[in-house]
CSV table of C-alpha atoms and ligand atoms in Angstrom, one decimal:
chain,number,residue,atom,x,y,z
A,1,MET,CA,0.0,-0.1,0.1
A,2,ARG,CA,1.2,3.6,-0.8
A,3,ARG,CA,0.5,5.9,1.5
A,4,LEU,CA,-1.2,9.2,0.2
A,5,LEU,CA,1.0,12.3,-0.2
A,6,ILE,CA,-0.9,15.6,0.3
A,7,GLY,CA,1.2,18.8,-1.2
A,8,GLY,CA,0.9,22.5,-0.6
A,9,ASN,CA,2.3,24.1,-3.0
A,10,TRP,CA,2.0,27.7,-1.9
A,11,LYS,CA,4.0,29.0,-5.2
A,12,MET,CA,5.1,33.3,-4.5
A,13,ASN,CA,2.8,33.6,-1.6
A,14,ASN,CA,2.4,33.8,2.2
A,15,GLY,CA,5.4,36.0,3.8
A,16,ILE,CA,6.7,35.1,7.0
A,17,GLU,CA,3.6,36.5,9.4
A,18,GLU,CA,1.2,34.7,7.0
A,19,THR,CA,3.2,31.6,7.1
A,20,ILE,CA,2.6,32.1,11.6
A,21,LYS,CA,-0.5,32.7,11.1
A,22,PHE,CA,-1.1,29.6,8.9
A,23,ALA,CA,0.7,27.3,11.1
A,24,SER,CA,-1.2,28.8,14.5
A,25,GLY,CA,-5.0,28.1,12.0
A,26,ILE,CA,-3.3,24.6,12.0
A,27,LYS,CA,-2.9,24.5,15.3
A,28,GLU,CA,-6.2,25.5,16.5
A,29,ARG,CA,-8.1,23.4,14.6
A,30,LYS,CA,-6.2,20.2,16.4
A,31,LEU,CA,-5.6,18.4,13.1
A,32,SER,CA,-4.2,14.9,13.3
A,33,THR,CA,-2.4,13.7,9.9
A,34,GLU,CA,-1.9,10.2,10.9
A,35,GLY,CA,-1.9,7.7,8.4
A,36,ILE,CA,-1.0,10.3,5.5
A,37,ASP,CA,2.5,12.5,4.4
A,38,VAL,CA,1.4,16.0,4.5
A,39,PHE,CA,4.1,18.8,3.3
A,40,VAL,CA,3.6,22.5,2.5
A,41,ALA,CA,6.1,24.4,0.2
A,42,PRO,CA,6.5,28.0,0.9
A,43,PRO,CA,8.7,30.5,-0.3
A,44,PHE,CA,12.4,30.8,0.6
A,45,THR,CA,12.7,33.3,3.1
A,46,SER,CA,9.6,32.0,4.5
A,47,LEU,CA,11.0,28.7,5.4
A,48,PRO,CA,13.0,28.8,8.4
A,49,GLU,CA,10.0,30.0,10.3
A,50,ALA,CA,7.7,27.4,8.7
A,51,VAL,CA,10.0,24.8,9.9
A,52,ARG,CA,9.7,26.2,13.3
A,53,SER,CA,6.1,26.6,13.4
A,54,PHE,CA,4.9,23.3,11.5
A,55,LYS,CA,7.3,21.5,14.5
A,56,GLY,CA,4.8,19.4,16.5
A,57,THR,CA,1.5,19.4,13.5
A,58,GLY,CA,2.2,16.2,11.8
A,59,ILE,CA,3.3,18.8,8.7
A,60,ARG,CA,6.2,18.8,6.9
A,61,VAL,CA,7.8,21.6,5.1
A,62,GLY,CA,9.1,21.8,1.5
A,63,ALA,CA,10.9,23.5,-1.0
A,64,GLN,CA,9.6,25.1,-4.7
A,65,ASN,CA,13.1,24.4,-6.1
A,66,ILE,CA,16.9,24.2,-5.6
A,67,PHE,CA,20.2,24.4,-7.5
A,68,TRP,CA,22.3,21.8,-8.1
A,69,GLU,CA,25.4,22.7,-7.1
A,70,ASP,CA,26.4,23.3,-3.3
A,71,GLU,CA,27.8,26.6,-3.0
A,72,GLY,CA,29.6,28.9,-5.6
A,73,ALA,CA,29.2,32.0,-8.3
A,74,TYR,CA,25.8,31.0,-9.2
A,75,THR,CA,23.9,34.6,-8.5
A,76,GLY,CA,20.3,34.1,-7.1
A,77,GLU,CA,20.3,30.6,-6.6
A,78,ILE,CA,19.7,28.2,-3.6
A,79,SER,CA,21.3,25.4,-2.7
A,80,SER,CA,20.3,21.7,-0.7
A,81,VAL,CA,23.1,22.1,1.2
A,82,PHE,CA,21.3,25.0,2.6
A,83,LEU,CA,17.7,23.5,2.9
A,84,LYS,CA,18.9,20.5,4.7
A,85,GLU,CA,21.0,23.2,7.5
A,86,LEU,CA,17.1,24.6,7.7
A,87,GLY,CA,15.3,21.1,8.3
A,88,VAL,CA,13.7,21.1,5.4
A,89,GLU,CA,12.4,17.6,3.5
A,90,TRP,CA,10.9,17.7,0.8
A,91,VAL,CA,11.5,19.6,-2.5
A,92,ILE,CA,9.6,20.1,-5.5
A,93,ILE,CA,12.0,20.0,-8.9
A,94,GLY,CA,10.5,21.3,-12.4
A,95,HIS,CA,7.2,23.1,-11.6
A,96,SER,CA,5.5,24.0,-14.7
A,97,GLU,CA,5.8,27.4,-13.8
A,98,ARG,CA,10.0,26.8,-13.5
A,99,ARG,CA,10.0,25.3,-16.8
A,100,THR,CA,7.7,27.7,-18.7
A,101,TYR,CA,8.8,31.3,-16.6
A,102,PHE,CA,12.7,30.0,-16.2
A,103,GLY,CA,13.1,28.1,-18.7
A,104,GLU,CA,13.7,24.6,-16.9
A,105,THR,CA,14.5,21.7,-19.0
A,106,ASN,CA,14.5,18.2,-18.4
A,107,ALA,CA,18.3,18.5,-18.4
A,108,ALA,CA,18.2,20.5,-15.6
A,109,VAL,CA,15.2,18.6,-13.8
A,110,ARG,CA,17.8,16.0,-13.8
A,111,LYS,CA,20.3,17.7,-12.4
A,112,LYS,CA,18.3,19.2,-9.7
A,113,ILE,CA,16.9,15.5,-8.6
A,114,GLU,CA,20.6,14.1,-8.5
A,115,LYS,CA,21.8,16.8,-6.3
A,116,ALA,CA,18.3,16.6,-3.9
A,117,LEU,CA,18.6,13.4,-3.4
A,118,GLN,CA,22.3,12.8,-2.5
A,119,LYS,CA,21.6,15.5,0.5
A,120,GLN,CA,19.1,13.1,1.3
A,121,LEU,CA,15.7,15.9,0.7
A,122,LYS,CA,12.5,13.9,-0.7
A,123,VAL,CA,11.7,15.1,-4.0
A,124,VAL,CA,8.1,15.9,-6.1
A,125,ILE,CA,9.4,16.0,-9.8
A,126,CYS,CA,6.4,17.6,-11.7
A,127,ILE,CA,6.0,16.7,-14.9
A,128,GLY,CA,2.4,17.0,-17.6
A,129,GLU,CA,1.5,18.1,-21.0
A,130,THR,CA,0.4,21.4,-22.2
A,131,GLU,CA,-2.7,22.3,-23.5
A,132,GLU,CA,-1.3,22.4,-27.2
A,133,GLU,CA,0.4,18.9,-26.8
A,134,ARG,CA,-2.4,17.5,-25.5
A,135,GLU,CA,-4.7,19.1,-28.2
A,136,ALA,CA,-2.0,17.4,-30.6
A,137,GLY,CA,-2.1,14.0,-29.1
A,138,ARG,CA,1.2,14.0,-27.8
A,139,ALA,CA,0.2,14.3,-24.0
A,140,LYS,CA,1.6,10.5,-23.3
A,141,GLU,CA,4.6,11.1,-25.7
A,142,VAL,CA,5.6,14.6,-23.8
A,143,VAL,CA,5.2,12.5,-20.1
A,144,GLU,CA,7.5,9.7,-21.0
A,145,LYS,CA,9.9,12.2,-22.2
A,146,GLN,CA,10.1,14.1,-19.1
A,147,ILE,CA,10.3,11.1,-17.2
A,148,GLU,CA,13.2,9.4,-19.5
A,149,GLU,CA,15.4,12.7,-19.8
A,150,GLY,CA,14.4,14.0,-16.4
A,151,LEU,CA,14.6,10.9,-13.7
A,152,LEU,CA,15.3,7.1,-15.3
A,153,GLY,CA,18.9,5.9,-14.3
A,154,ILE,CA,19.2,8.0,-11.4
A,155,GLU,CA,19.3,6.2,-7.7
A,156,TYR,CA,16.6,6.3,-5.5
A,157,ARG,CA,15.1,5.2,-2.7
A,158,GLU,CA,10.9,4.9,-3.7
A,159,GLU,CA,10.2,6.5,-0.3
A,160,ASN,CA,12.0,9.7,-1.1
A,161,LEU,CA,10.7,10.2,-4.6
A,162,ALA,CA,7.2,11.2,-6.1
A,163,VAL,CA,5.9,12.3,-9.0
A,164,ALA,CA,3.0,15.1,-9.8
A,165,TYR,CA,1.4,14.4,-12.6
A,166,GLU,CA,0.0,18.3,-13.6
A,167,PRO,CA,-1.6,19.3,-17.0
A,168,VAL,CA,-0.6,22.4,-17.2
A,169,TRP,CA,-3.8,23.5,-18.8
A,170,ALA,CA,-5.4,22.4,-15.8
A,171,ILE,CA,-3.1,24.7,-13.0
A,172,GLY,CA,-4.5,27.7,-11.8
A,173,THR,CA,-7.5,27.5,-14.3
A,174,GLY,CA,-10.2,25.4,-12.4
A,175,LYS,CA,-10.8,23.3,-15.1
A,176,THR,CA,-9.1,19.7,-15.0
A,177,PRO,CA,-8.8,16.1,-17.1
A,178,HIS,CA,-11.4,13.7,-15.5
A,179,PRO,CA,-10.5,11.1,-13.0
A,180,GLU,CA,-10.5,8.6,-15.2
A,181,GLU,CA,-8.5,9.9,-17.6
A,182,ALA,CA,-6.0,11.4,-15.0
A,183,GLN,CA,-5.9,7.9,-13.9
A,184,GLU,CA,-4.8,6.3,-17.5
A,185,MET,CA,-2.0,8.8,-17.4
A,186,HIS,CA,-1.1,7.5,-14.1
A,187,SER,CA,-1.1,4.3,-14.7
A,188,ILE,CA,0.9,5.9,-17.9
A,189,ILE,CA,4.1,7.0,-15.9
A,190,ARG,CA,3.9,4.0,-13.4
A,191,GLU,CA,4.7,1.9,-16.0
A,192,LYS,CA,7.2,3.7,-17.6
A,193,LEU,CA,8.8,3.9,-13.9
A,194,GLY,CA,9.7,0.5,-14.5
A,195,ASN,CA,10.7,-1.5,-11.6
A,196,LYS,CA,10.1,0.7,-8.9
A,197,GLY,CA,7.0,2.2,-9.9
A,198,ASP,CA,5.1,0.5,-7.7
A,199,GLY,CA,6.2,1.7,-4.7
A,200,ILE,CA,6.4,5.6,-6.0
A,201,ARG,CA,3.7,8.1,-5.4
A,202,ILE,CA,1.8,9.3,-8.3
A,203,MET,CA,0.3,12.7,-7.0
A,204,TYR,CA,-2.5,14.6,-9.2
A,205,GLY,CA,-2.1,18.5,-9.6
A,206,GLY,CA,-4.0,20.9,-11.3
A,207,SER,CA,-7.2,22.7,-9.9
A,208,VAL,CA,-7.5,20.4,-6.7
A,209,LYS,CA,-10.0,21.7,-4.6
A,210,VAL,CA,-12.1,21.0,-1.7
A,211,HIS,CA,-15.2,19.4,-3.7
A,212,ASN,CA,-13.2,17.3,-6.4
A,213,ILE,CA,-10.2,16.1,-4.4
A,214,LYS,CA,-11.8,12.8,-3.1
A,215,GLU,CA,-12.6,11.7,-7.0
A,216,PHE,CA,-9.0,12.1,-8.2
A,217,ILE,CA,-7.1,10.3,-5.1
A,218,THR,CA,-9.3,7.3,-4.8
A,219,GLN,CA,-8.1,6.5,-8.4
A,220,GLU,CA,-6.5,3.7,-8.4
A,221,ASP,CA,-2.8,4.9,-9.4
A,222,ILE,CA,-3.2,8.3,-8.1
A,223,ASP,CA,-1.7,8.4,-4.5
A,224,GLY,CA,-2.3,11.9,-3.6
A,225,ALA,CA,-2.8,15.4,-4.4
A,226,LEU,CA,-0.4,18.8,-5.2
A,227,ILE,CA,-2.2,21.6,-4.4
A,228,GLY,CA,-1.6,25.0,-5.2
A,229,GLY,CA,-4.4,28.0,-4.8
A,230,ALA,CA,-6.7,26.1,-2.5
A,231,SER,CA,-4.2,25.1,-0.4
A,232,LEU,CA,-3.6,28.8,0.8
A,233,ASP,CA,-6.7,28.8,2.2
A,234,ILE,CA,-6.0,26.7,6.1
A,235,GLY,CA,-9.7,25.8,6.3
A,236,GLY,CA,-9.9,24.0,2.7
A,237,PHE,CA,-6.3,23.0,3.4
A,238,VAL,CA,-7.1,21.0,6.3
A,239,GLU,CA,-10.6,19.6,5.1
A,240,MET,CA,-8.7,18.5,1.7
A,241,ILE,CA,-6.8,16.5,3.8
A,242,ASN,CA,-9.6,15.2,6.0
A,243,VAL,CA,-10.9,14.0,3.1
A,244,ALA,CA,-7.7,11.7,2.5
A,245,LYS,CA,-7.4,10.5,5.7
A,246,GLU,CA,-10.4,8.6,5.1
A,247,ILE,CA,-9.4,6.5,2.4
B,301,LIG,P1,-3.5,24.9,-8.6
B,301,LIG,O1,-1.7,24.6,-8.9
B,301,LIG,O2,-4.0,24.1,-7.7
B,301,LIG,O3,-4.1,26.8,-8.4
B,301,LIG,O4,-4.0,24.4,-9.8
B,301,LIG,C1,-1.1,23.2,-8.7
B,301,LIG,C2,0.1,23.3,-8.4
B,301,LIG,O5,0.5,24.5,-9.5
B,301,LIG,O6,1.1,22.5,-7.9
């Protein structure tokens, strides 16, 4: 049995004050995460506070990106060594916004994953096709290529790596694939992952909300959700965690 994994990708939201408020809101609601894994990924500057504030809540802390070197002349970048030093556990790599706005390629994604795993950070690699690619009937091909070039051949333990399938056209749009369509892609992804596929968690991401999370995470090959916009609402996030706990 794969443990469900729920991630809140805060993107460029929630500074230090809001992070403190969020964590207190979680504590007030006496959330339990028993039986599942949960993390939030705040922006870099909120990470130290997040590590402090979420202690004891069952919610782990992740980053939204790293650079693939340990240190040196890389202006503006953040190394996995610094994240480890902070007590960060997870890192999201290859999010479509990084690929689109910052030109991240599969080759860059691969280097980042190798480094993160080497430093004992747990990785969520994001993959997914654009609307154009989907309409051209290339979704499967694109996703398989992202796995091949970004991931295959890297050594990892199954519990330290998760894949998030996030169709780009579903991110922040309110549009989603039908849960069965997502399931189909997840099973293709699992097959592509080869003999380790069975133990790896494959999350769905893209307009996951309180009202639709259940239909996604009850699919056979969907092992959790990466939630953007809807994870910023404390009440909603707690509700979604509770839905996952019931499964
Ligand atoms: P969304 O974002 O839930 O706001 O669609 C998901 C993501 O980008 O991870």
